[in-house]
mmCIF file of C-alpha atoms and ligand atoms in Angstrom:
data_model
loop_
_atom_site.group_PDB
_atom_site.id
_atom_site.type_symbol
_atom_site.label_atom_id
_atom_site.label_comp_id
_atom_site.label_asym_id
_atom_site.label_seq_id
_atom_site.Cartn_x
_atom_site.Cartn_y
_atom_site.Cartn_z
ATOM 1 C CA UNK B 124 0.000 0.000 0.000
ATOM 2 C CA UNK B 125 1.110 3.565 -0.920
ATOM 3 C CA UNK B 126 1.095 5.955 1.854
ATOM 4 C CA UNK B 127 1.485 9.896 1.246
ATOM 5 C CA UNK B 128 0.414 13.128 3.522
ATOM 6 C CA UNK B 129 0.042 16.974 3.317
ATOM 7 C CA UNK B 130 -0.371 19.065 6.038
ATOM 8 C CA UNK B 131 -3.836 21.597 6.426
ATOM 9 C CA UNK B 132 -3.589 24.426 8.082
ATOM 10 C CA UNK B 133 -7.190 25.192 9.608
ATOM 11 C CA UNK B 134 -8.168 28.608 10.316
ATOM 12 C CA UNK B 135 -10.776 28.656 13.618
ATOM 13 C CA UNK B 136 -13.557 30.661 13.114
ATOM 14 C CA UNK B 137 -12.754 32.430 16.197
ATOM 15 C CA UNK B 138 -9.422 32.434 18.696
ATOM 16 C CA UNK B 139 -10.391 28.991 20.359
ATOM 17 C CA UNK B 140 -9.536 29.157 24.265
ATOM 18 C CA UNK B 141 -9.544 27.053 26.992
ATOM 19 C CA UNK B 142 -8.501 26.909 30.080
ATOM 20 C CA UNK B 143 -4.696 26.305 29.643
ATOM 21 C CA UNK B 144 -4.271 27.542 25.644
ATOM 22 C CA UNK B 145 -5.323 29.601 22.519
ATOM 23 C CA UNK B 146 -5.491 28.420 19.332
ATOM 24 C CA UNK B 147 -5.989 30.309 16.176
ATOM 25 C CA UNK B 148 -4.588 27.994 13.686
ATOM 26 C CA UNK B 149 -4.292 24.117 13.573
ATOM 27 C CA UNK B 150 -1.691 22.279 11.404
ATOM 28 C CA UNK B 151 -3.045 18.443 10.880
ATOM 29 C CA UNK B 152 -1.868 15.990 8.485
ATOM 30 C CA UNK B 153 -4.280 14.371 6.107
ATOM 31 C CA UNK B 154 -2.808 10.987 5.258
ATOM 32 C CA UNK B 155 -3.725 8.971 1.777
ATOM 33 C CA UNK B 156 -3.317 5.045 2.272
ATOM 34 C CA UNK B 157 -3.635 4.292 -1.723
ATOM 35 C CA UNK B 158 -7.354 5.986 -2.477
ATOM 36 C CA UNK B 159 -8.174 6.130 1.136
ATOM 37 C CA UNK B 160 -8.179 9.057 3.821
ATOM 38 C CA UNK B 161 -7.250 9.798 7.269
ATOM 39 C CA UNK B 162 -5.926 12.708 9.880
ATOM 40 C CA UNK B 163 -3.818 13.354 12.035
ATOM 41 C CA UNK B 164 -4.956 16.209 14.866
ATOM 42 C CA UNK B 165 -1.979 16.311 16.767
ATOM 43 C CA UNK B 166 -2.179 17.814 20.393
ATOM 44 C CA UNK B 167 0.459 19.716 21.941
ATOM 45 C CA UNK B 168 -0.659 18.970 25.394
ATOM 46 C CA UNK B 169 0.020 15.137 24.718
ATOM 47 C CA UNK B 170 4.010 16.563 22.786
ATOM 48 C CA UNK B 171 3.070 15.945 19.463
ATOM 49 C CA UNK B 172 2.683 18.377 16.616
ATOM 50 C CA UNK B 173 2.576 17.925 12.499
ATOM 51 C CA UNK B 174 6.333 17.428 12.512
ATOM 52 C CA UNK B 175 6.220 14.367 14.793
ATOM 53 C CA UNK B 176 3.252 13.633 12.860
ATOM 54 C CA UNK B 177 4.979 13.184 9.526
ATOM 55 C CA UNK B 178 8.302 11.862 11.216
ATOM 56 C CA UNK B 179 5.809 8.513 12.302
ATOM 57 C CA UNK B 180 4.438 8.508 9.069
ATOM 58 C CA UNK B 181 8.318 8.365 7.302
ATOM 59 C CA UNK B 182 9.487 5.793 9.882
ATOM 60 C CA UNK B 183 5.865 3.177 9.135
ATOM 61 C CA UNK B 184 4.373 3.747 5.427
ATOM 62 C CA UNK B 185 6.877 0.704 4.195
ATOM 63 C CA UNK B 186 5.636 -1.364 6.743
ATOM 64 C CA UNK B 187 1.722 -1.513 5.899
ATOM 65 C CA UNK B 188 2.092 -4.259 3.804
ATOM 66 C CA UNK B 189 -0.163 -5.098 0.905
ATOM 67 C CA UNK B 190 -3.682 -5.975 2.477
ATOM 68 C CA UNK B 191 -5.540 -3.483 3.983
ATOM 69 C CA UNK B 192 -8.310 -5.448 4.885
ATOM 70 C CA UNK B 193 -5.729 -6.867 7.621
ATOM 71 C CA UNK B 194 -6.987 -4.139 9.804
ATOM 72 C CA UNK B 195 -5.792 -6.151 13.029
ATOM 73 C CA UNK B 196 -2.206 -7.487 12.550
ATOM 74 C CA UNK B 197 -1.147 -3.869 10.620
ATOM 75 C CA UNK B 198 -2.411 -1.578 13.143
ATOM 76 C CA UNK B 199 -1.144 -3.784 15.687
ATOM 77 C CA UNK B 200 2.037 -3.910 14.089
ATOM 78 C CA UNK B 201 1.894 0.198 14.083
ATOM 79 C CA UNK B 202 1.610 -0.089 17.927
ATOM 80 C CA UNK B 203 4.661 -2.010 18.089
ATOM 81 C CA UNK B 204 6.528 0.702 15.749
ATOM 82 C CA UNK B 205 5.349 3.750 17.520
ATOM 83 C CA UNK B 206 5.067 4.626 21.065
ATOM 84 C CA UNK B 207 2.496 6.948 21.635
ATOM 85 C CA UNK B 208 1.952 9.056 18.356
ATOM 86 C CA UNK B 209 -1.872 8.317 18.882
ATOM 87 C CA UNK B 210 -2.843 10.992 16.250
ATOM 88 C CA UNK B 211 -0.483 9.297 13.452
ATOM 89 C CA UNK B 212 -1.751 6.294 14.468
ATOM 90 C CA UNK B 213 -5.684 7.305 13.921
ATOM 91 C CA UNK B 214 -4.972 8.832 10.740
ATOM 92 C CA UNK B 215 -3.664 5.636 9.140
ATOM 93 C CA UNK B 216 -6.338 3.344 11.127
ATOM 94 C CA UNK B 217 -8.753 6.036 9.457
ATOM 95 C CA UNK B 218 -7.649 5.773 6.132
ATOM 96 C CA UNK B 219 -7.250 2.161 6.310
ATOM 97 C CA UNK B 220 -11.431 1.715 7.660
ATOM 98 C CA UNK B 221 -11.545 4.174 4.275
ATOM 99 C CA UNK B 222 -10.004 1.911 1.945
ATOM 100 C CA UNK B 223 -11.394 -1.271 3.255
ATOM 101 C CA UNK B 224 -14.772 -0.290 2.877
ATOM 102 C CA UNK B 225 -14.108 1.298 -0.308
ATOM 103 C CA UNK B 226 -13.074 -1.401 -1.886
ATOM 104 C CA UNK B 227 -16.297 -3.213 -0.540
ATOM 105 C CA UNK B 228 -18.325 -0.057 -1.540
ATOM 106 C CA UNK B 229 -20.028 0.249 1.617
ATOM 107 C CA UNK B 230 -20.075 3.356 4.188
ATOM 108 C CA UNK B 231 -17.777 2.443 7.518
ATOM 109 C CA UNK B 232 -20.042 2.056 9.906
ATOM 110 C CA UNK B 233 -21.697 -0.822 7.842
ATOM 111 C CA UNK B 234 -18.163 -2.304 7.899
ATOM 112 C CA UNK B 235 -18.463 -2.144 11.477
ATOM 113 C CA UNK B 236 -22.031 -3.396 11.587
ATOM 114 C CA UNK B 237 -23.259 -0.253 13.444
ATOM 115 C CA UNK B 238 -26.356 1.649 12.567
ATOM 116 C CA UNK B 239 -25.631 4.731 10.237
ATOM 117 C CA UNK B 240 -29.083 5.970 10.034
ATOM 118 C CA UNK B 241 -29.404 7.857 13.644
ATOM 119 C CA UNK B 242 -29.347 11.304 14.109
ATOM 120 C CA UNK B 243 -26.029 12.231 16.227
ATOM 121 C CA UNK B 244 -26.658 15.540 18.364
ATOM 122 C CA UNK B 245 -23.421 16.742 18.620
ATOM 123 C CA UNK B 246 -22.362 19.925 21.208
ATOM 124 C CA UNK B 247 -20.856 23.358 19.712
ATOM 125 C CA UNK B 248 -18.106 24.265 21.839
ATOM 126 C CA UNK B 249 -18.172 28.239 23.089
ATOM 127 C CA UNK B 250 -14.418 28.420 24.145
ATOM 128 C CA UNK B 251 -13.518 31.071 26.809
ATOM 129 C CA UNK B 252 -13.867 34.626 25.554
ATOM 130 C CA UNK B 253 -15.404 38.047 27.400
ATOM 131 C CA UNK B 254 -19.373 37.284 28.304
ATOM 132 C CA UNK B 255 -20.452 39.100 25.257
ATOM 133 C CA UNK B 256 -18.725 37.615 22.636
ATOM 134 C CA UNK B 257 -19.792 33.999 23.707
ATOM 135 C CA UNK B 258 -23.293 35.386 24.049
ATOM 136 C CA UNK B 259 -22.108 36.185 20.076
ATOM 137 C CA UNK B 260 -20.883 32.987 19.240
ATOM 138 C CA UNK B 261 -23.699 31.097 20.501
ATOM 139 C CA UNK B 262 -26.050 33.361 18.755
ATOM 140 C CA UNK B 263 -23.965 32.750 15.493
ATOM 141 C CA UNK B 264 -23.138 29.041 16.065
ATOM 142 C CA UNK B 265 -26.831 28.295 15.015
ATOM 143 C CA UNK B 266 -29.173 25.728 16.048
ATOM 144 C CA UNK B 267 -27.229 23.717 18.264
ATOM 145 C CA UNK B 268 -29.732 21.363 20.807
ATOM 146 C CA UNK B 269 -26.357 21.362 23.007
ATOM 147 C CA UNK B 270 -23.458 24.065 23.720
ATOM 148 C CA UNK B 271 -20.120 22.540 25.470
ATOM 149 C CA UNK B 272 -18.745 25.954 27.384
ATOM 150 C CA UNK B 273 -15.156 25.909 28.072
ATOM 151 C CA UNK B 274 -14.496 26.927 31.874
ATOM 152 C CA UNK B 275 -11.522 26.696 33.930
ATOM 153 C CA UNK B 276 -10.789 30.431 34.575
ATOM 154 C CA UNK B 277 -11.739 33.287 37.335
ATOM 155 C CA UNK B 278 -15.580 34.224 35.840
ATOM 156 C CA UNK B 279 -16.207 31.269 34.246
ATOM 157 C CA UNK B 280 -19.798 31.335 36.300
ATOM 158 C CA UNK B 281 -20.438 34.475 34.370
ATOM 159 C CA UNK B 282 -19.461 33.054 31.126
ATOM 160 C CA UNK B 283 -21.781 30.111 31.822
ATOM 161 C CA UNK B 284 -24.443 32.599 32.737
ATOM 162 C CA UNK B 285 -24.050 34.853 29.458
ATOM 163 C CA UNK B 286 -24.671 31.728 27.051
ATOM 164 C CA UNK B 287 -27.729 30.418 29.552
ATOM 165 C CA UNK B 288 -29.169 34.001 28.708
ATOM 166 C CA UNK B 289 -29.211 33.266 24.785
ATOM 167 C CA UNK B 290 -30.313 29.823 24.619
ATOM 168 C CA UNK B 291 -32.886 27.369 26.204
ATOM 169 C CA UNK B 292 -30.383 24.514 24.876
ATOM 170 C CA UNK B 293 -28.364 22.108 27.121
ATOM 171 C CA UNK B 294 -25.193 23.319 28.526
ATOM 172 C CA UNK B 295 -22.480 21.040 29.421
ATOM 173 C CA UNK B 296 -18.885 22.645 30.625
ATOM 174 C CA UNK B 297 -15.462 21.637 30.737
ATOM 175 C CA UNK B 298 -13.230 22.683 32.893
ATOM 176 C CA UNK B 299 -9.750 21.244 30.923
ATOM 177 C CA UNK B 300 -8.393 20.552 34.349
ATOM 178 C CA UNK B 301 -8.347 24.211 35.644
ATOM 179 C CA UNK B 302 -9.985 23.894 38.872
ATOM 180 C CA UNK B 303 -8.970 23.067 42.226
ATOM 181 C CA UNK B 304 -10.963 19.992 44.006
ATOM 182 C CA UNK B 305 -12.588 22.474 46.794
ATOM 183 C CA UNK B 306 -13.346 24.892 43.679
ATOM 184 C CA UNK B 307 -14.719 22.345 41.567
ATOM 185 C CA UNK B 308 -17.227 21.112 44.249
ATOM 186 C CA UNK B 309 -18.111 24.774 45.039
ATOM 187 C CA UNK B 310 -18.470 25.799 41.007
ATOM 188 C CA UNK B 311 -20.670 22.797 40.549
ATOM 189 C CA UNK B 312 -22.748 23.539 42.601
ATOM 190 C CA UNK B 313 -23.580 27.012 41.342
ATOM 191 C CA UNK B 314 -23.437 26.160 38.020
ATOM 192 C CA UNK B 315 -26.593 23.931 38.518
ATOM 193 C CA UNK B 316 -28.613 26.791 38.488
ATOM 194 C CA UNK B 317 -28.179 27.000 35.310
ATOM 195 C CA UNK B 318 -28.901 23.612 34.132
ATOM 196 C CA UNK B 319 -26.195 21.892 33.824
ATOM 197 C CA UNK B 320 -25.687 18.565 31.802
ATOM 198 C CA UNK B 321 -22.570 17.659 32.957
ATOM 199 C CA UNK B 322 -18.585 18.673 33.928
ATOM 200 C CA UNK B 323 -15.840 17.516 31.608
ATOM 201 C CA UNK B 324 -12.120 17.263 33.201
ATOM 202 C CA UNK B 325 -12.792 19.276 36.645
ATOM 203 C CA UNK B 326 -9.544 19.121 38.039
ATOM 204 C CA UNK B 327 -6.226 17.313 37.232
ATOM 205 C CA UNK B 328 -6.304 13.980 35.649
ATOM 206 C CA UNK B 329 -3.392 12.423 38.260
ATOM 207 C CA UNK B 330 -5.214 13.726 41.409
ATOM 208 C CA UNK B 331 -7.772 10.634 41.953
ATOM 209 C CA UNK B 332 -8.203 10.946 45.377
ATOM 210 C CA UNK B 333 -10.157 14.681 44.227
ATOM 211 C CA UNK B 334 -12.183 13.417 41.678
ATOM 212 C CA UNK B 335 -13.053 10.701 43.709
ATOM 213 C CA UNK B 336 -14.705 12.868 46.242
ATOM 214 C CA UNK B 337 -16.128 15.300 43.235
ATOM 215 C CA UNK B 338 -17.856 12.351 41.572
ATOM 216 C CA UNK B 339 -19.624 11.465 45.444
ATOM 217 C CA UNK B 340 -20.654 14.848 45.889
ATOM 218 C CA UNK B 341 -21.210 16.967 42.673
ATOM 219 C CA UNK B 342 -24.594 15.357 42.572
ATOM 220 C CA UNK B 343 -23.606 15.910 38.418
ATOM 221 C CA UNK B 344 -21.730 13.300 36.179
ATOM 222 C CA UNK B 345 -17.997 13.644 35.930
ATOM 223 C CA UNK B 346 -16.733 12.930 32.326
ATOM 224 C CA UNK B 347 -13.036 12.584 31.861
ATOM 225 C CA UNK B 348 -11.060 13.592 29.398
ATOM 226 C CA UNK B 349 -7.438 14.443 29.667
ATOM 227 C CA UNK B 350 -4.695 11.854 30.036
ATOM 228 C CA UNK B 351 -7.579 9.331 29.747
ATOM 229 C CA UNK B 352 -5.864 8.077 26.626
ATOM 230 C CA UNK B 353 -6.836 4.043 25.502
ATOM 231 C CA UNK B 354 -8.667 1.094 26.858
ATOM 232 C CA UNK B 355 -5.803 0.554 29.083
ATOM 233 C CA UNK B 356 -6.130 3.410 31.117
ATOM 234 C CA UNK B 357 -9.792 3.240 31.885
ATOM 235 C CA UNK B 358 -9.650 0.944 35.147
ATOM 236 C CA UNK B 359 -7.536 3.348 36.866
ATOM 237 C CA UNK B 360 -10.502 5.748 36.715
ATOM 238 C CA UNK B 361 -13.068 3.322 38.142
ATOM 239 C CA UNK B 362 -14.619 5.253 40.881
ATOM 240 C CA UNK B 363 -13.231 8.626 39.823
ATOM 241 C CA UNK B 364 -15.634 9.585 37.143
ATOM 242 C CA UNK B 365 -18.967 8.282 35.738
ATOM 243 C CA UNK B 366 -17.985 8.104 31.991
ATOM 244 C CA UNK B 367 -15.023 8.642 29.577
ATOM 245 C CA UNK B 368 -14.399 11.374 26.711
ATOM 246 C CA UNK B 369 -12.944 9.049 23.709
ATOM 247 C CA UNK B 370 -11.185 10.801 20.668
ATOM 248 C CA UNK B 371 -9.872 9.146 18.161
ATOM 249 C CA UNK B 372 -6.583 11.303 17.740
ATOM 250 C CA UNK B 373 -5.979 11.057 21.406
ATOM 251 C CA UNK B 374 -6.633 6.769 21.268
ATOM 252 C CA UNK B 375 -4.997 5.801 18.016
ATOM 253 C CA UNK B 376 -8.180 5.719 15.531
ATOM 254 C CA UNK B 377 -11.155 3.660 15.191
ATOM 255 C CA UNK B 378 -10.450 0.303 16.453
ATOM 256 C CA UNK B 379 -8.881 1.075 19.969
ATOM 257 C CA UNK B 380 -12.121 3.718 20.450
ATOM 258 C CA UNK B 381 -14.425 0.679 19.558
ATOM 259 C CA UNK B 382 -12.126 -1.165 22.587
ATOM 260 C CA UNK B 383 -12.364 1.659 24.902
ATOM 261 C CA UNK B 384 -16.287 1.819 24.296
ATOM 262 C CA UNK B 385 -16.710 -1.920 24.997
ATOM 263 C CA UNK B 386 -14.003 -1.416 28.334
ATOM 264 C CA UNK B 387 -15.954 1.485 29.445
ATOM 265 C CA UNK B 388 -19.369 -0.692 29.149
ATOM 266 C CA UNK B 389 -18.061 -3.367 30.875
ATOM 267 C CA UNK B 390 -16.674 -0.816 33.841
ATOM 268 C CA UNK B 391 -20.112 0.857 33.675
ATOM 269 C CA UNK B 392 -19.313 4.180 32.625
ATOM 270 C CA UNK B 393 -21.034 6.557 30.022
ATOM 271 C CA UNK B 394 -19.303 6.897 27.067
ATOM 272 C CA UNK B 395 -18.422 10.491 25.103
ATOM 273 C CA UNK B 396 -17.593 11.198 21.758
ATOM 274 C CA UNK B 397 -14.845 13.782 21.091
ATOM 275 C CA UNK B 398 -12.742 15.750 18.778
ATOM 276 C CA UNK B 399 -9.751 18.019 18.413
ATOM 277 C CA UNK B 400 -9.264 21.080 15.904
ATOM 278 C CA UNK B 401 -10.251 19.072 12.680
ATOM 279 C CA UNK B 402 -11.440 19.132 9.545
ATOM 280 C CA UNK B 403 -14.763 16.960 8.197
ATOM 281 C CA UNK B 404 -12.009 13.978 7.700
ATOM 282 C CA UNK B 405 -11.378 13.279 11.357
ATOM 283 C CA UNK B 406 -15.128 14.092 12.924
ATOM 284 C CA UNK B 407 -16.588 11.606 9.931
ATOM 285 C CA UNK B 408 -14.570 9.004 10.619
ATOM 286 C CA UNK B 409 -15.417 9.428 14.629
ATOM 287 C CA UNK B 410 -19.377 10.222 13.576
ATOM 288 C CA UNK B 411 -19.126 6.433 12.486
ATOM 289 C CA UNK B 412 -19.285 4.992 15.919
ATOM 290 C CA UNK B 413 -21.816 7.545 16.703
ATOM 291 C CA UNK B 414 -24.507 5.148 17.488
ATOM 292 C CA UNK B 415 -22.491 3.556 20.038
ATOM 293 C CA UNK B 416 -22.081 6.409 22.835
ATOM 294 C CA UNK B 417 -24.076 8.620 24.953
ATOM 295 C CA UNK B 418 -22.809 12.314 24.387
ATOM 296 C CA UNK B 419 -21.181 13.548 20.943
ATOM 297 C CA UNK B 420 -19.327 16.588 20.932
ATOM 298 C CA UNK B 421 -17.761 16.302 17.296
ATOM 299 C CA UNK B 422 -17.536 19.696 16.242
ATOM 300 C CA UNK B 423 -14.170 20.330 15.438
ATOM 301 C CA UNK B 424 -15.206 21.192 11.338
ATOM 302 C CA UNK B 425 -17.354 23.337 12.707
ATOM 303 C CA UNK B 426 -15.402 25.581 14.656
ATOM 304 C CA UNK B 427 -13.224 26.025 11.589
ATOM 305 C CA UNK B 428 -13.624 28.095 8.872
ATOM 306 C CA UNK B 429 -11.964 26.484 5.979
ATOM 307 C CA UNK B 430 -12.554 22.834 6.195
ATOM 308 C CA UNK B 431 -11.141 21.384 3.126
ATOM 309 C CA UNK B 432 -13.573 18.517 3.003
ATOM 310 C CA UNK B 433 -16.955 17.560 2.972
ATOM 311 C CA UNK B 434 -19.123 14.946 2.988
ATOM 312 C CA UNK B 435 -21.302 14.963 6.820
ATOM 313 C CA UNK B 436 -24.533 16.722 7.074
ATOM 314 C CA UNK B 437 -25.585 19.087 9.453
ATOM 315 C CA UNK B 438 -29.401 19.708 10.607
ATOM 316 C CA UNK B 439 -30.650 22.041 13.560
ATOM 317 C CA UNK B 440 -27.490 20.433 16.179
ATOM 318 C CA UNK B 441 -27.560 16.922 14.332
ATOM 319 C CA UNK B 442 -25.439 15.402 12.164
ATOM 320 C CA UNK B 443 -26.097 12.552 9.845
ATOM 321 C CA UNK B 444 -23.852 10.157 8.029
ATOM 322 C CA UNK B 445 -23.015 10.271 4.314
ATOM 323 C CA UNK B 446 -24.257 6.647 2.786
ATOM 324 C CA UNK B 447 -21.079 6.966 0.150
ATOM 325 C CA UNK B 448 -18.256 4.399 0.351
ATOM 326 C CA UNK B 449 -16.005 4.762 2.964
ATOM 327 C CA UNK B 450 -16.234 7.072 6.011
ATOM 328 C CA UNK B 451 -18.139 9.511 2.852
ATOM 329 C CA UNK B 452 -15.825 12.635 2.494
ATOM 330 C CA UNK B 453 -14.493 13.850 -0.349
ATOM 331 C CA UNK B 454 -12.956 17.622 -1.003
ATOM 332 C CA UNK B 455 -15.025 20.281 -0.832
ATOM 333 C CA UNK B 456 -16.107 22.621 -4.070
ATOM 334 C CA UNK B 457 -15.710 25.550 -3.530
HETATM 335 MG MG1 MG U 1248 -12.285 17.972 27.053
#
């Protein structure tokens, strides 16, 4: 198999903050596997970028052999190859899914045997900004039956209080590990007020013994997020949080998130479907296991503002799955 890349650089519609960063631009790497398509959404927070991106792809696109519908034994053989590099390893278990099911003309999700057909309500994501301008960028974002609002900072009660006043929809917040256990507890509970859905990432990932006691008395459902990377490291938050955030560039692509759903089952947590910065490449091929989880937040196209791609459709805050070959994106005409 013939494996090229070229990097995208996406342009956010607005200055995307959150508790810890900015971002105005994002540099992925979409990845070609002979005709089919992946990307790589590489965080800095987890020390990768599109240089270490491309250096993963150099060191592994002789090794894919010549059968991509040995999904199994060459991604597994990637893991062995590449120690973390979780968003080089998505984009080729992307655009291998691609391939495969090109080849067999079917979408993805039929590949998978999963129901393509539902309605996904996805979140928008307000990220921090002064209390008028997200009351603007909710206004603007549209229809959305769910807004994610980034918290984590001094007045981030007043920022969740601007965006209740311009919408009836859900609110959910995430915190990006900016809070402090005692401020978390104390946040919560004055966010209820305004109808909360639930708090991503309250405080720091490592401190267990704090989200331990936030997920006994929060009275709200804890989702975590950061350093919550594959199946192997859900155990370790048994007790600490009542479901998981899964992305696909933070797990290494479709098949370890369809593990990670099935571990976080079996541990009896909810299960959340996330994004980073990306263009309609990435969220389509996560939008595939769509059916599978409890919360989407796969809005990472929509936050930019030259997405290169098409090929998922977007209705009053759902989206719905493109019944083409493959995960159904194709460039965009513009
Ligand atoms: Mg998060």
């Amino acid at each position: 198999m013939n494996l090229t890349y070229h990097t995208v650089d996406l342009k956010l519609k607005h200055p995307f903050r959150i508790s810890r960063s900015v971002t105005e631009l994002k540099k992925n790497v979409i990845v070609r596997i002979d005709e089919g398509i992946g990307e790589a959404a590489p965080s800095r927070y987890y020390g990768e970028n599109a240089e270490t991106v491309i250096r993963c792809l150099e060191k592994v696109k002789g090794q894919l052999g010549d059968d991509p519908s040995q999904l199994e034994s060459v991604l597994s053989n990637l893991d062995k190859n590449l120690s973390g590099d979780f968003s080089a390893k998505a984009a080729i278990d992307m655009a291998l899914h691609d391939l495969v099911a090109k080849k067999l003309n079917i979408p993805v999700y039929q590949l998978l045997g999963l129901d393509g057909g539902v309605p996904l309500i996805t979140s928008y994501t307000i990220g921090i900004d002064t209390t008028e301008k997200m009351k603007e960028k909710t206004r603007l974002a549209g229809e959305f039956l769910v807004y994610k609002v980034k918290v984590g900072v001094e007045n981030d009660l007043e920022m969740v209080k601007a965006v209740r006043e311009v919408t009836d929809a859900k609110i959910r917040v995430d915190a990006n590990a900016g809070w402090s256990t005692e401020e978390a507890l104390e946040k919560i509970d004055r966010l209820k007020e305004y109808g909360i859905e639930f708090v991503e990432q309250p405080i720091d990932p490592q401190d267990k013994a704090g989200l331990r006691r936030i997920k006994q008395e929060a009275g709200i459902p804890i989702i975590i997020d950061e350093q919550l990377m594959t199946s192997k490291d859900i155990p370790g938050f048994v007790g600490c949080c009542d479901g998981i955030n899964i992305k696909l560039a933070k797990c290494g692509g479709i098949r370890e998130a369809l593990r990670m759903i099935h571990t976080a089952r079996a541990h009896g947590l909810m299960v959340m479907l996330g994004c980073m910065i990306e263009s309609s490449v990435g969220i389509a091929a996560a939008a595939q296991l769509g059916s599978l989880v409890d919360y989407l937040d796969l809005d990472g196209n929509l936050l930019v503002a030259n997405d290169p791609f098409e090929g998922l459709k977007k209705e009053r805050g759902k989206l719905y799955l493109s019944d083409l070959p493959g995960l159904g994106v194709t460039p965009r005409k513009s």
